[in-house]
Short mmCIF file of C-alpha atoms and ligand atoms in Angstrom, two decimals:
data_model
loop_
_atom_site.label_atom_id
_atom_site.label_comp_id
_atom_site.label_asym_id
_atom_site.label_seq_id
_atom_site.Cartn_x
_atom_site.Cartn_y
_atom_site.Cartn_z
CA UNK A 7 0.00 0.00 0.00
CA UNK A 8 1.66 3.46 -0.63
CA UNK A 9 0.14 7.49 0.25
CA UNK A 10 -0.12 9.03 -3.01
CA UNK A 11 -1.04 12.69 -3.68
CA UNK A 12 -2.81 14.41 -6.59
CA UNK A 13 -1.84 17.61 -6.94
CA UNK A 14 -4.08 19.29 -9.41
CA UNK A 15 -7.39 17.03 -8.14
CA UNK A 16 -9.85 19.58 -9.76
CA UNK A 17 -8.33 19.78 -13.17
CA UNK A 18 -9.77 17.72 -16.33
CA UNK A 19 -7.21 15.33 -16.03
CA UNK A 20 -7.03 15.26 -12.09
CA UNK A 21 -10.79 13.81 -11.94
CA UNK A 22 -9.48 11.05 -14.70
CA UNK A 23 -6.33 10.09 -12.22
CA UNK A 24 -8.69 9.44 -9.14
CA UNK A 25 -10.89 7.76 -11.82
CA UNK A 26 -8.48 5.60 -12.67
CA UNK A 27 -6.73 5.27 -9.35
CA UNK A 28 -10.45 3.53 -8.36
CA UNK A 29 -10.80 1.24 -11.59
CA UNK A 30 -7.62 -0.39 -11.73
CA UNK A 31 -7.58 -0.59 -7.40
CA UNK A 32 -4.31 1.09 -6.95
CA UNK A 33 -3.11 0.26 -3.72
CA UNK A 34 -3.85 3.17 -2.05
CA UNK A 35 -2.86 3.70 1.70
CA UNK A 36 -3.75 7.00 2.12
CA UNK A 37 -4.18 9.87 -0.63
CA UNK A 38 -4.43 13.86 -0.10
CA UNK A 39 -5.53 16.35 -3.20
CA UNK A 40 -3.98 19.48 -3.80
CA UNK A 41 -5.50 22.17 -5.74
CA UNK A 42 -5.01 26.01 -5.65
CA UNK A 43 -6.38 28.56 -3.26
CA UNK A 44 -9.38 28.94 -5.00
CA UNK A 45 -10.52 24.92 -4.32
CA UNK A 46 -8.63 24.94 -0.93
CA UNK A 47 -11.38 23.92 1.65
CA UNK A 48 -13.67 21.79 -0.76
CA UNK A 49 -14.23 18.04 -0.29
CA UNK A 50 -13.79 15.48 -3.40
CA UNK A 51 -15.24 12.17 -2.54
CA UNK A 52 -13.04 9.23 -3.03
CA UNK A 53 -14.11 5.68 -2.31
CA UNK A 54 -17.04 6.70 -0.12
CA UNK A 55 -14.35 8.79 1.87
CA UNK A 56 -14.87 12.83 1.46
CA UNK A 57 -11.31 14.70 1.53
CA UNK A 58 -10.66 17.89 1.72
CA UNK A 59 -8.21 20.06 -0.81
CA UNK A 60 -5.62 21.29 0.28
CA UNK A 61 -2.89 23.79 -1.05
CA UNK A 62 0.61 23.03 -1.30
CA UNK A 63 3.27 23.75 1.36
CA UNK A 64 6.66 22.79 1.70
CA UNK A 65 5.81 20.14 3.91
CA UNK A 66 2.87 18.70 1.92
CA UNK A 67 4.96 15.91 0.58
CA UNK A 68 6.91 14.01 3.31
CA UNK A 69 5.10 11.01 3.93
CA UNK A 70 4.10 10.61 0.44
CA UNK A 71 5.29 7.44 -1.66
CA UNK A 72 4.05 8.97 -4.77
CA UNK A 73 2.59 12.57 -6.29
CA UNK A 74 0.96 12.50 -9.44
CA UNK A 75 1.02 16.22 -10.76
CA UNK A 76 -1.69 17.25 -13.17
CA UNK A 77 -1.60 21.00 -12.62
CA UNK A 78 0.26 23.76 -14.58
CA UNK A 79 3.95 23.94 -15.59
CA UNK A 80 4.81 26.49 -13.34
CA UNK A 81 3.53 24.07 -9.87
CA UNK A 82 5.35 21.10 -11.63
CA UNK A 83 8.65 22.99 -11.40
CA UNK A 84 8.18 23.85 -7.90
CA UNK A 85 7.09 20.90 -7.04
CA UNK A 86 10.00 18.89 -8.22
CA UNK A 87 12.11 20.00 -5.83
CA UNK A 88 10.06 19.87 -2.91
CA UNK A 89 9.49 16.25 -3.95
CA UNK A 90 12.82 15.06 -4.34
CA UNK A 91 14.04 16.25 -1.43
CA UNK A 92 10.64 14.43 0.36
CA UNK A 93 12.59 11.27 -1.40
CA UNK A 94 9.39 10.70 -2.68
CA UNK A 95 8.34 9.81 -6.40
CA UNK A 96 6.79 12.46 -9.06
CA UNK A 97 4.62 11.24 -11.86
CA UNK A 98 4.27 14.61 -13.98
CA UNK A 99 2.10 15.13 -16.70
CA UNK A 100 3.65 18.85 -17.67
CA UNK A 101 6.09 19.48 -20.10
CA UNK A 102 8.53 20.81 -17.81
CA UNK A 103 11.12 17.49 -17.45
CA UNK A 104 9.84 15.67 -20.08
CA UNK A 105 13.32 16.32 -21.98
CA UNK A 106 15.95 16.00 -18.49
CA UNK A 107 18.26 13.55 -19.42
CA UNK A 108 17.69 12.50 -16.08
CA UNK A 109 13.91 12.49 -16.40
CA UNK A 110 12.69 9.44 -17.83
CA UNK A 111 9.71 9.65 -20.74
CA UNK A 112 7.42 6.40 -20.21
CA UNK A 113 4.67 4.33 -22.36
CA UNK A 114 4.98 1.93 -20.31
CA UNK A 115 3.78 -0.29 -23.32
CA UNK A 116 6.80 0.52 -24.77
CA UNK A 117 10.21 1.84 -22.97
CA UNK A 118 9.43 0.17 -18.98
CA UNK A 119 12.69 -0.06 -18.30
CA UNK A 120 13.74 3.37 -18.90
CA UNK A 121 12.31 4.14 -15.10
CA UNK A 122 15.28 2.05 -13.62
CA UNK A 123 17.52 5.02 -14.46
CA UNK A 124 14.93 7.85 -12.65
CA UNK A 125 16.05 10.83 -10.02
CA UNK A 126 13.09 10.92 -8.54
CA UNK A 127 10.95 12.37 -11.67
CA UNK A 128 9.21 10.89 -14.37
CA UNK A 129 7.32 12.40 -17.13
CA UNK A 130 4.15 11.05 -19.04
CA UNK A 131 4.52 12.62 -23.06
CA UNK A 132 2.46 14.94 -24.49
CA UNK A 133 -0.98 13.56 -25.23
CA UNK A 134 -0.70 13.42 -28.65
CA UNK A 135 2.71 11.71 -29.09
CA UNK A 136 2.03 8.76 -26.73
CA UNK A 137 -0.55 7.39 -29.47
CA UNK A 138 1.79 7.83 -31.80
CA UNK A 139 4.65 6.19 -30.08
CA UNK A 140 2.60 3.24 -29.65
CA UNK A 141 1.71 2.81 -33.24
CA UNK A 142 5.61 3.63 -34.70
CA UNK A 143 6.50 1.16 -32.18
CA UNK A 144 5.03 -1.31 -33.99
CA UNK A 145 5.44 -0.44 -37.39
CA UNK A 146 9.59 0.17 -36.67
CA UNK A 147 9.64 -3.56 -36.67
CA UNK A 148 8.47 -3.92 -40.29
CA UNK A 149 11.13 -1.49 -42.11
CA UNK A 150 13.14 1.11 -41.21
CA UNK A 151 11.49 4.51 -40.91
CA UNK A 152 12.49 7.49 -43.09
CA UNK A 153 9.78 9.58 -42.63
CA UNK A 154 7.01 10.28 -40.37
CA UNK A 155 4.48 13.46 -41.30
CA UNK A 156 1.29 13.89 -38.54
CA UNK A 157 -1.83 16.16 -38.61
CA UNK A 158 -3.67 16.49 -35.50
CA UNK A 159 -6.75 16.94 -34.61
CA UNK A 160 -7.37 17.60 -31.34
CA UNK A 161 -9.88 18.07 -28.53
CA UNK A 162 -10.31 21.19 -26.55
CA UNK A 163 -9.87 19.24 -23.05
CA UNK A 164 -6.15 19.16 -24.42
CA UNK A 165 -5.97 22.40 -23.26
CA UNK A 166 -7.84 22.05 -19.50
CA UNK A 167 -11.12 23.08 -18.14
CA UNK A 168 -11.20 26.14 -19.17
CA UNK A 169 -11.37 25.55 -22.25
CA UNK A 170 -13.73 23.01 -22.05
CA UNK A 171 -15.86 25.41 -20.66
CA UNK A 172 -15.50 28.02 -23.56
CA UNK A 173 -16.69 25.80 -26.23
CA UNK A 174 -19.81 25.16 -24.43
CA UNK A 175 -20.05 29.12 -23.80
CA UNK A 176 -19.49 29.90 -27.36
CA UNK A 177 -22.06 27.05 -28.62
CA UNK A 178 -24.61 28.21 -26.40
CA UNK A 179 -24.09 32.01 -27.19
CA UNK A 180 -24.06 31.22 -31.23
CA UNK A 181 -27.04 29.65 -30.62
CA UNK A 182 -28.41 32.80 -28.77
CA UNK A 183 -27.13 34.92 -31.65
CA UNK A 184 -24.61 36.65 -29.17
CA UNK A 185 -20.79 37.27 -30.17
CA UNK A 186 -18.78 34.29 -29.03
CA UNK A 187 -16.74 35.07 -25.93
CA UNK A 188 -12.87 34.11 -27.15
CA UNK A 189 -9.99 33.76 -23.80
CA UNK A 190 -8.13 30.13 -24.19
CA UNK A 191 -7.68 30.10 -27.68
CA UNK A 192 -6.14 32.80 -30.06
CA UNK A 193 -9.66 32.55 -32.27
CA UNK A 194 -13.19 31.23 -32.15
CA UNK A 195 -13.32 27.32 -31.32
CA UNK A 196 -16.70 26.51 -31.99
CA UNK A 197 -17.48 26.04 -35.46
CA UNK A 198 -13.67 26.21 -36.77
CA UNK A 199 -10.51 25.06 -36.56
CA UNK A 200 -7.25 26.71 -35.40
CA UNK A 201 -4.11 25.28 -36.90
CA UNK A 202 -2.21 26.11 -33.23
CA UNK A 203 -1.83 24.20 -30.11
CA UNK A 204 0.76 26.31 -27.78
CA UNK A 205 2.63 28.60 -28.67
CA UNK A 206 4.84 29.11 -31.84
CA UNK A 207 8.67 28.33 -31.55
CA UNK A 208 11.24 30.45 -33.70
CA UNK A 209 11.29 27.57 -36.31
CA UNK A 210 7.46 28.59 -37.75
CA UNK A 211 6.75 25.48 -35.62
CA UNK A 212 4.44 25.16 -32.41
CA UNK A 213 5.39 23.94 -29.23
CA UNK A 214 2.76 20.92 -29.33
CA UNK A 215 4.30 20.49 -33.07
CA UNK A 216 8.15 20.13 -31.42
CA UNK A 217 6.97 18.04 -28.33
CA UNK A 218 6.06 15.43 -30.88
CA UNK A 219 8.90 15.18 -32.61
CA UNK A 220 11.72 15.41 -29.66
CA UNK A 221 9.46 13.33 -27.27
CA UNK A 222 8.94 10.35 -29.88
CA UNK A 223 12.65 10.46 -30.34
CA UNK A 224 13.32 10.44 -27.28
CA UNK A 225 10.77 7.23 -25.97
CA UNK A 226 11.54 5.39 -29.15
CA UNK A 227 15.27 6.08 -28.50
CA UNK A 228 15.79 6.92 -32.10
CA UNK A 229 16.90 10.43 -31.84
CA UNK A 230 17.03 11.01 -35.40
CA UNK A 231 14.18 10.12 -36.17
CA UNK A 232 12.73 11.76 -39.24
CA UNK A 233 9.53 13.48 -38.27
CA UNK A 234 7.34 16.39 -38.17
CA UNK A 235 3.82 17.44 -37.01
CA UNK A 236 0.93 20.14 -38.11
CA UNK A 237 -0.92 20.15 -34.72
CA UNK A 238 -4.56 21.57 -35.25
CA UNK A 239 -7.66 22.02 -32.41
CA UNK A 240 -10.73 21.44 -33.36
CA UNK A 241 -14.44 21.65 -31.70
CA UNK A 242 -14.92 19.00 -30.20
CA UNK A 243 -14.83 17.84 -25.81
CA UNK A 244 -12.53 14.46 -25.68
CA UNK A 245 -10.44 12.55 -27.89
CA UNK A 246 -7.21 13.63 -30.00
CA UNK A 247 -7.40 12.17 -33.54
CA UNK A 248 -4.16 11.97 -35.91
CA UNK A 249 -3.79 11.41 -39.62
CA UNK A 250 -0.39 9.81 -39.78
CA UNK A 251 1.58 9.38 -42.95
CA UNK A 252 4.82 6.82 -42.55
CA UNK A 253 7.12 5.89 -45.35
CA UNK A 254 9.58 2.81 -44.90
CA UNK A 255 12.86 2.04 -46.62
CA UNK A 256 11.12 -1.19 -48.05
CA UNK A 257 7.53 -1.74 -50.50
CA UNK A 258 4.92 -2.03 -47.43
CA UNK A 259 3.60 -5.56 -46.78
CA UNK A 260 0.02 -4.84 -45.31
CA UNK A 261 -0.82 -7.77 -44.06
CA UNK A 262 2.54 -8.34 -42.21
CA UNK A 263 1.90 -4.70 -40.99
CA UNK A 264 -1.64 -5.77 -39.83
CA UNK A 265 -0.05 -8.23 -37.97
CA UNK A 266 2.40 -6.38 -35.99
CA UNK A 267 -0.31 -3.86 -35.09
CA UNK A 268 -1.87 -6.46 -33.92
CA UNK A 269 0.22 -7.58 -31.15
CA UNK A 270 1.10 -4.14 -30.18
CA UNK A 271 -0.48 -3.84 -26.26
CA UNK A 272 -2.43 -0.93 -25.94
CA UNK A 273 -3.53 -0.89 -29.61
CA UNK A 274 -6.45 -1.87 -31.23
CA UNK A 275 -7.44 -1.73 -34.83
CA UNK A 276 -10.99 -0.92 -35.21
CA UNK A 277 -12.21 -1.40 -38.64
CA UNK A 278 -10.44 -4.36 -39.84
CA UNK A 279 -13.70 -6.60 -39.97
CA UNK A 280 -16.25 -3.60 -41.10
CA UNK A 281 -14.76 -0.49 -43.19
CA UNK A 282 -17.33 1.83 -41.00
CA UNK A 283 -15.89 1.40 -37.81
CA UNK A 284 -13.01 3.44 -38.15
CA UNK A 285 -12.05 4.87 -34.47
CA UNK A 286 -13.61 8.45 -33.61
CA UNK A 287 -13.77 10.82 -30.74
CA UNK A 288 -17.14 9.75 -29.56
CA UNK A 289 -16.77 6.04 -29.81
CA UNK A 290 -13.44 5.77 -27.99
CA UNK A 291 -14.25 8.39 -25.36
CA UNK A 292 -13.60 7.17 -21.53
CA UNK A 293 -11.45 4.03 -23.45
CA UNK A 294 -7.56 3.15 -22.14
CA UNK A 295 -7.27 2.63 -25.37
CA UNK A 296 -5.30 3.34 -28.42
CA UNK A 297 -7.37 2.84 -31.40
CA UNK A 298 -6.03 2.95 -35.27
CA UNK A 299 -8.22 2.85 -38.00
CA UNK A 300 -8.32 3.29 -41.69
CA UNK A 301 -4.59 1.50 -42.71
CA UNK A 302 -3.91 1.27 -46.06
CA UNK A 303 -0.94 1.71 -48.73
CA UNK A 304 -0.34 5.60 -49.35
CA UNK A 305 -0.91 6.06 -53.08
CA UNK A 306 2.65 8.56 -53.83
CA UNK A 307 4.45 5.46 -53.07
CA UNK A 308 4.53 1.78 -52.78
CA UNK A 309 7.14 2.51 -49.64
CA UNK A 310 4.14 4.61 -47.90
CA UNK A 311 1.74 3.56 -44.94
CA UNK A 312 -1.55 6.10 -44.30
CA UNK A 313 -3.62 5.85 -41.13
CA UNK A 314 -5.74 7.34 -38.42
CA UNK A 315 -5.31 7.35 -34.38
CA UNK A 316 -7.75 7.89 -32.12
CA UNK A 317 -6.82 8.04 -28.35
CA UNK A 318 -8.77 10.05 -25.03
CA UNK A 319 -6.36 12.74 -24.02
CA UNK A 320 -7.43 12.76 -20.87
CA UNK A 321 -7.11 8.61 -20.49
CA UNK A 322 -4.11 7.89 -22.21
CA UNK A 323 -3.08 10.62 -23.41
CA UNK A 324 -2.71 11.68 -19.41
CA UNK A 325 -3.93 10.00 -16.47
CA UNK A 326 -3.89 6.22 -17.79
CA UNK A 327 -0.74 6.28 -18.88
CA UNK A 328 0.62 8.29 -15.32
CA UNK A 329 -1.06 5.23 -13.27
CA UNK A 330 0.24 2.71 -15.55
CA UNK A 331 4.00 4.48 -15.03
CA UNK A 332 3.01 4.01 -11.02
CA UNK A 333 2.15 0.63 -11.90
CA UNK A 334 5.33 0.01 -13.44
CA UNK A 335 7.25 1.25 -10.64
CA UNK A 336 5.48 -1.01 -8.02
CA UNK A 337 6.74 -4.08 -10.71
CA UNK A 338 9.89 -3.05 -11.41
CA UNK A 339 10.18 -2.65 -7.44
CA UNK A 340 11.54 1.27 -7.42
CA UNK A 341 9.64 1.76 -4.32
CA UNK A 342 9.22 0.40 -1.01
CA UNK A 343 5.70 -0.56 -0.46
CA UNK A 344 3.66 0.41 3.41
CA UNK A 345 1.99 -2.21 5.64
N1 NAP B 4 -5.72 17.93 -20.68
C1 NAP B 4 -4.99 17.01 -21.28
O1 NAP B 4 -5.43 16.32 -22.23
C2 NAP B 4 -3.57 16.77 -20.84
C3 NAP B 4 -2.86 15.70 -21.36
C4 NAP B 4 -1.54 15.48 -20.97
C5 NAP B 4 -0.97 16.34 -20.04
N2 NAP B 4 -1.69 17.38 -19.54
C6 NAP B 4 -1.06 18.24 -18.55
O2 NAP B 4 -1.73 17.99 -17.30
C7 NAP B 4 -1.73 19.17 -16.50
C8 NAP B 4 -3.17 19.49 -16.09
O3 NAP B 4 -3.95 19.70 -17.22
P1 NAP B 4 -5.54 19.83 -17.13
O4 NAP B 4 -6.01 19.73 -18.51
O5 NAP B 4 -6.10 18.92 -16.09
O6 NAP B 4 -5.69 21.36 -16.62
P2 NAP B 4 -6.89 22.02 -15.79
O7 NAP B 4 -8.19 21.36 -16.07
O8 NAP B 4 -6.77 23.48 -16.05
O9 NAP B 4 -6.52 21.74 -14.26
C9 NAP B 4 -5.46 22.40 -13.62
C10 NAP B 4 -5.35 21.93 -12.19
O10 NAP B 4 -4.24 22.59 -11.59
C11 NAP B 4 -4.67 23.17 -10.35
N3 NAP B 4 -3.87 24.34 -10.02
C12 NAP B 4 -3.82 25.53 -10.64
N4 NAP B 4 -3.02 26.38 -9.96
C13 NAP B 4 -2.58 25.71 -8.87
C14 NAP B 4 -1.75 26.03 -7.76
N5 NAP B 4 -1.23 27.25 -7.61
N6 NAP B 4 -1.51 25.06 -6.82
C15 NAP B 4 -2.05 23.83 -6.94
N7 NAP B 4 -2.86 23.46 -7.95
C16 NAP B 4 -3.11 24.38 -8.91
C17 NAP B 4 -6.12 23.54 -10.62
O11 NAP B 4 -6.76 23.77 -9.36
P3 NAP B 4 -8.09 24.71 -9.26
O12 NAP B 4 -9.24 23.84 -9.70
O13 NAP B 4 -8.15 25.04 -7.81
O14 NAP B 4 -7.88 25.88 -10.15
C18 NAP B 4 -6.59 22.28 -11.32
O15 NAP B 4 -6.81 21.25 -10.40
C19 NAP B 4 -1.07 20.26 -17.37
O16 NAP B 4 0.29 20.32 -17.03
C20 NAP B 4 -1.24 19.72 -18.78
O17 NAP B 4 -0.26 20.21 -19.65
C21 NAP B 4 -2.99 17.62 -19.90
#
């Protein structure tokens, strides 16, 4: 049994972690949540237990085995600290570490034993790269990879509550004829789609856009990979979709392809049986899932593969994959477990 604490327990993905914590019965000694000022005070109830939110202080973490953070950058780098020094384990979902050498990256599907080497921090990717991952995975066993191109599509829960909130605002005040009310995003959500997630980076790129590409190098170990990324957000609540274009060094073989797909934990194909049931937001919503959908041979060139993801950001694209990491931990025995 270990103490765990969520900091970040209000958040979008915060209510997924204790979701999860409960589904897959974590063993859970004791547990505190941590939010800022403004939840301090209210009770979440957890396994018929009602706790009350606290905010962080420089004590908060010394009995605690393991904090999951799902709050903002900036309380993930102050955090850190105060954790390793509390000799305690942080699973962070921020971008902040993800690229420390001495940070390791984890799918647990794919690169486990990369946590033997951790300092007391581990990072879960970006949500749109850890579908990814687990899909190239696969596929870098047929052929050797010499290019990678991905289009996102992505849910506004990629970007927290708040934004969640201002589609539904924006719906309901187009539908009232009222001028839509724009403060996450740089334009109008509802009813469009903005080809920017984060911020741009001097190379015309976004942030999201470079966190693909240096965190599936970086997970897949193949730091040269060849890869790059248009990431676009779209209307809709859950679920980032990506339309993925691979090309190998070899003619593809489908059905061997198929095959390795197959056997790739974590991923399911969707539509192999019936063309219609390629993977979408809506039917893979609240799924641990990875789903791909829509393989076939890309028509520029015999050496191309063409495809579709589908994956809940907020599942494993976040708090999934940050209890599987804890998970992994526990098996890999990196922590001493409580009577
Ligand atoms: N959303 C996704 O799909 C996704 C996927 C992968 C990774 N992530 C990462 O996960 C983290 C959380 O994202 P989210 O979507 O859950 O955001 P969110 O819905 O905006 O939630 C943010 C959480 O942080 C808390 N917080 C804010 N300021 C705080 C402070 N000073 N001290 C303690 N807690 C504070 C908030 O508490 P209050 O409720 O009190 O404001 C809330 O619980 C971010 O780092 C994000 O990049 C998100």
């Amino acid at each position: 049994m270990y103490n765990l604490a969520i900091v970040g327990a209000t958040g979008a993905v915060g209510k997924k972690l204790l979701q999860v914590l409960n589904e897959r019965n974590f063993p859970i000694r004791n547990i505190h949540f941590f939010a800022s000022s403004r939840s301090e005070g209210k009770t979440i109830n957890f396994q018929n237990k009602n706790i009350v939110v606290e905010t962080i202080k420089e004590s908060s973490f010394q009995d605690i085995d393991i904090v999951f953070c799902s709050a903002t950058n900036e309380i993930s780098k102050k955090i850190g600290p105060m954790v390793r020094n509390a000799k305690s384990i942080l699973i962070d979902d921020s971008s902040v570490f993800r690229m420390d050498d001495d940070v390791p990256l984890i799918v647990p599907e794919i690169n486990p034993e990369d946590i033997d080497g951790h300092t007391g921090i581990m990072s879960i990717p970006n949500c749109t790269t850890t579908p990814l991952v687990m899909v190239l995975n696969a596929l870098k066993e047929f052929a050797k990879i010499v290019k990678v191109n991905v289009s996102t599509y992505q849910a506004v829960s990629g970007a927290g509550s708040a934004a969640i909130n201002e589609l539904n605002k924006q719906l309901e005040e187009i539908v009232q004829n009222k001028k839509p009310t724009i403060s996450v995003f740089t334009h109008q959500i509802a009813l469009n789609a903005i080809p920017q997630v984060d911020i741009f980076e001097k190379n015309n790129y976004t942030k999201e856009e470079m966190k693909i590409v240096n965190e599936s190098r970086k997970i897949l170990h193949e730091d040269m990979l060849p890869i790059s990324a248009t990431c676009v957000r779209i209307p809709t609540a859950i679920g980032h979709c990506e339309s993925v274009s691979v090309e190998f060094d070899e003619d593809i073989d489908l059905s061997k392809i198929i095959d390795l797909l197959s056997h790739q934990s974590g991923l399911i194909i969707s539509d192999l049986d019936d063309i219609l049931k390629y993977p979408t937001p809506l039917n893979t919503e609240n799924d641990h899932n990875v789903y791909i959908g829509r393989i076939r041979e890309d028509l520029a060139t015999k050496k191309g593969l063409l495809f579709w993801i589908v994956a809940d950001n907020l599942l494993k694209g976040a708090a999934t994959n940050a209890v599987q990491i804890a998970e992994t931990v526990i098996l890999r025995k990196k922590i001493q477990a409580r009577i």
